[in-house]
Amino acid sequence: MEDWKKECVQTEKAPAAVGPYSQAIAIGNLIFTSGQLPLIAETGEMPESVVEQTRASLNNIKAILDEAGSDMSQVIKTTVFMTELEFFSDMNEVYASFFAHGELPARSCFQVARLPKGAKVEIEVVARR
């Protein structure tokens, strides 16, 4: 089935993977991003606050979706990982601004013990092309 050919999605507008994985994989009309750490692509630095980390993670996702021929309005499902759910409302405010187009994606949000590079937030999505 040619429509289901796996395609690796890579862009320099988002940070390179910090391990042996792809920024995203597209199969047919679906895009699956890896969890995006809140690293700034141009500098490799990570913002300090949950607000800025959420913004950085979602900007990385936006860049990856753009490279894959999609955008944030096509996101079907998100998964948010946080090290401290006490900052949920801060994350949620920034998150909502990225999905202001009306249709909100399904979402799961989990508190985890630790994230790579000491991040406070990591986000992954499934989107349509």
Short mmCIF file of C-alpha atoms in Angstrom, two decimals:
data_model
loop_
_atom_site.label_atom_id
_atom_site.label_comp_id
_atom_site.label_asym_id
_atom_site.label_seq_id
_atom_site.Cartn_x
_atom_site.Cartn_y
_atom_site.Cartn_z
CA MET A 1 0.00 0.00 0.00
CA GLU A 2 1.93 3.03 -1.29
CA ASP A 3 -0.15 5.50 0.81
CA TRP A 4 1.30 3.94 3.96
CA LYS A 5 4.95 4.44 3.07
CA LYS A 6 6.85 5.73 6.11
CA GLU A 7 8.53 9.13 5.68
CA CYS A 8 10.98 10.72 8.11
CA VAL A 9 10.27 14.42 8.78
CA GLN A 10 13.26 16.60 9.70
CA THR A 11 13.67 20.36 9.88
CA GLU A 12 16.45 22.64 11.07
CA LYS A 13 13.75 24.99 12.40
CA ALA A 14 13.31 22.62 15.37
CA PRO A 15 16.05 21.10 17.54
CA ALA A 16 17.67 17.90 16.34
CA ALA A 17 16.68 14.74 18.16
CA VAL A 18 18.68 14.17 21.36
CA GLY A 19 18.76 10.43 20.72
CA PRO A 20 18.27 7.76 18.04
CA TYR A 21 14.84 8.88 16.81
CA SER A 22 13.22 11.17 14.24
CA GLN A 23 11.56 14.53 14.89
CA ALA A 24 8.48 13.02 13.27
CA ILE A 25 7.26 10.21 11.04
CA ALA A 26 4.56 10.67 8.42
CA ILE A 27 2.54 7.70 7.22
CA GLY A 28 -0.12 8.41 4.63
CA ASN A 29 -1.98 11.51 5.78
CA LEU A 30 -0.90 11.18 9.43
CA ILE A 31 2.08 12.78 11.18
CA PHE A 32 3.39 11.50 14.51
CA THR A 33 5.87 13.81 16.23
CA SER A 34 8.33 12.65 18.81
CA GLY A 35 8.12 14.40 22.15
CA GLN A 36 9.46 17.90 21.66
CA LEU A 37 11.66 19.26 24.38
CA PRO A 38 11.56 23.03 24.87
CA LEU A 39 14.91 23.67 23.23
CA ILE A 40 15.36 26.75 21.05
CA ALA A 41 16.51 25.51 17.62
CA GLU A 42 18.86 28.42 16.94
CA THR A 43 20.70 28.29 20.25
CA GLY A 44 20.07 24.86 21.77
CA GLU A 45 19.13 26.62 25.01
CA MET A 46 16.11 25.82 27.16
CA PRO A 47 13.96 28.57 28.69
CA GLU A 48 13.48 28.43 32.45
CA SER A 49 9.75 28.93 33.04
CA VAL A 50 6.95 26.47 32.27
CA VAL A 51 5.27 29.22 30.20
CA GLU A 52 8.31 29.69 27.96
CA GLN A 53 9.05 25.96 27.84
CA THR A 54 5.49 25.24 26.68
CA ARG A 55 5.80 27.93 24.01
CA ALA A 56 9.16 26.54 22.83
CA SER A 57 7.85 22.95 22.64
CA LEU A 58 4.80 24.03 20.66
CA ASN A 59 6.88 26.24 18.35
CA ASN A 60 9.06 23.20 17.63
CA ILE A 61 5.95 21.16 16.83
CA LYS A 62 4.66 23.95 14.60
CA ALA A 63 7.95 23.96 12.64
CA ILE A 64 7.90 20.17 12.23
CA LEU A 65 4.27 20.17 11.05
CA ASP A 66 5.09 22.94 8.58
CA GLU A 67 7.94 20.85 7.17
CA ALA A 68 5.53 17.91 6.82
CA GLY A 69 2.95 20.02 4.96
CA SER A 70 0.57 20.54 7.86
CA ASP A 71 -0.18 23.04 10.63
CA MET A 72 -1.52 23.31 14.15
CA SER A 73 -5.14 23.36 12.94
CA GLN A 74 -4.65 19.76 11.80
CA VAL A 75 -3.57 18.40 15.20
CA ILE A 76 -5.81 15.52 16.27
CA LYS A 77 -4.23 14.45 19.57
CA THR A 78 -1.63 15.85 21.94
CA THR A 79 0.20 14.37 24.88
CA VAL A 80 1.74 16.72 27.41
CA PHE A 81 4.32 15.54 29.94
CA MET A 82 5.05 17.80 32.91
CA THR A 83 7.32 17.36 35.90
CA GLU A 84 5.08 19.54 38.10
CA LEU A 85 1.31 19.61 37.56
CA GLU A 86 1.07 22.56 39.93
CA PHE A 87 1.98 24.63 36.84
CA PHE A 88 -0.83 23.08 34.76
CA SER A 89 -2.74 26.37 34.43
CA ASP A 90 0.39 28.18 33.20
CA MET A 91 0.98 25.49 30.57
CA ASN A 92 -2.71 25.43 29.66
CA GLU A 93 -2.86 29.16 28.95
CA VAL A 94 0.01 29.01 26.46
CA TYR A 95 -1.25 25.72 25.01
CA ALA A 96 -4.71 27.22 24.33
CA SER A 97 -3.18 30.09 22.36
CA PHE A 98 -1.74 27.60 19.84
CA PHE A 99 -5.17 26.08 19.22
CA ALA A 100 -7.27 29.25 19.01
CA HIS A 101 -8.69 28.18 15.61
CA GLY A 102 -11.70 26.56 17.25
CA GLU A 103 -11.42 22.77 17.03
CA LEU A 104 -9.41 21.61 19.99
CA PRO A 105 -7.47 18.36 19.72
CA ALA A 106 -7.93 15.50 22.16
CA ARG A 107 -5.30 15.68 24.91
CA SER A 108 -3.69 13.68 27.68
CA CYS A 109 -1.50 15.32 30.30
CA PHE A 110 0.70 13.43 32.74
CA GLN A 111 3.01 14.31 35.58
CA VAL A 112 6.27 12.44 35.19
CA ALA A 113 9.22 12.12 37.55
CA ARG A 114 11.79 13.46 35.12
CA LEU A 115 12.26 14.62 31.51
CA PRO A 116 15.42 14.67 29.38
CA LYS A 117 17.81 17.59 29.89
CA GLY A 118 15.89 18.69 32.99
CA ALA A 119 12.91 19.97 30.99
CA LYS A 120 9.68 20.80 32.83
CA VAL A 121 7.48 20.19 29.77
CA GLU A 122 7.56 17.90 26.73
CA ILE A 123 4.79 17.69 24.13
CA GLU A 124 4.02 15.30 21.25
CA VAL A 125 1.21 15.35 18.71
CA VAL A 126 -0.57 13.37 16.03
CA ALA A 127 -1.76 15.49 13.12
CA ARG A 128 -3.30 15.20 9.64
CA ARG A 129 -1.69 16.48 6.46
#
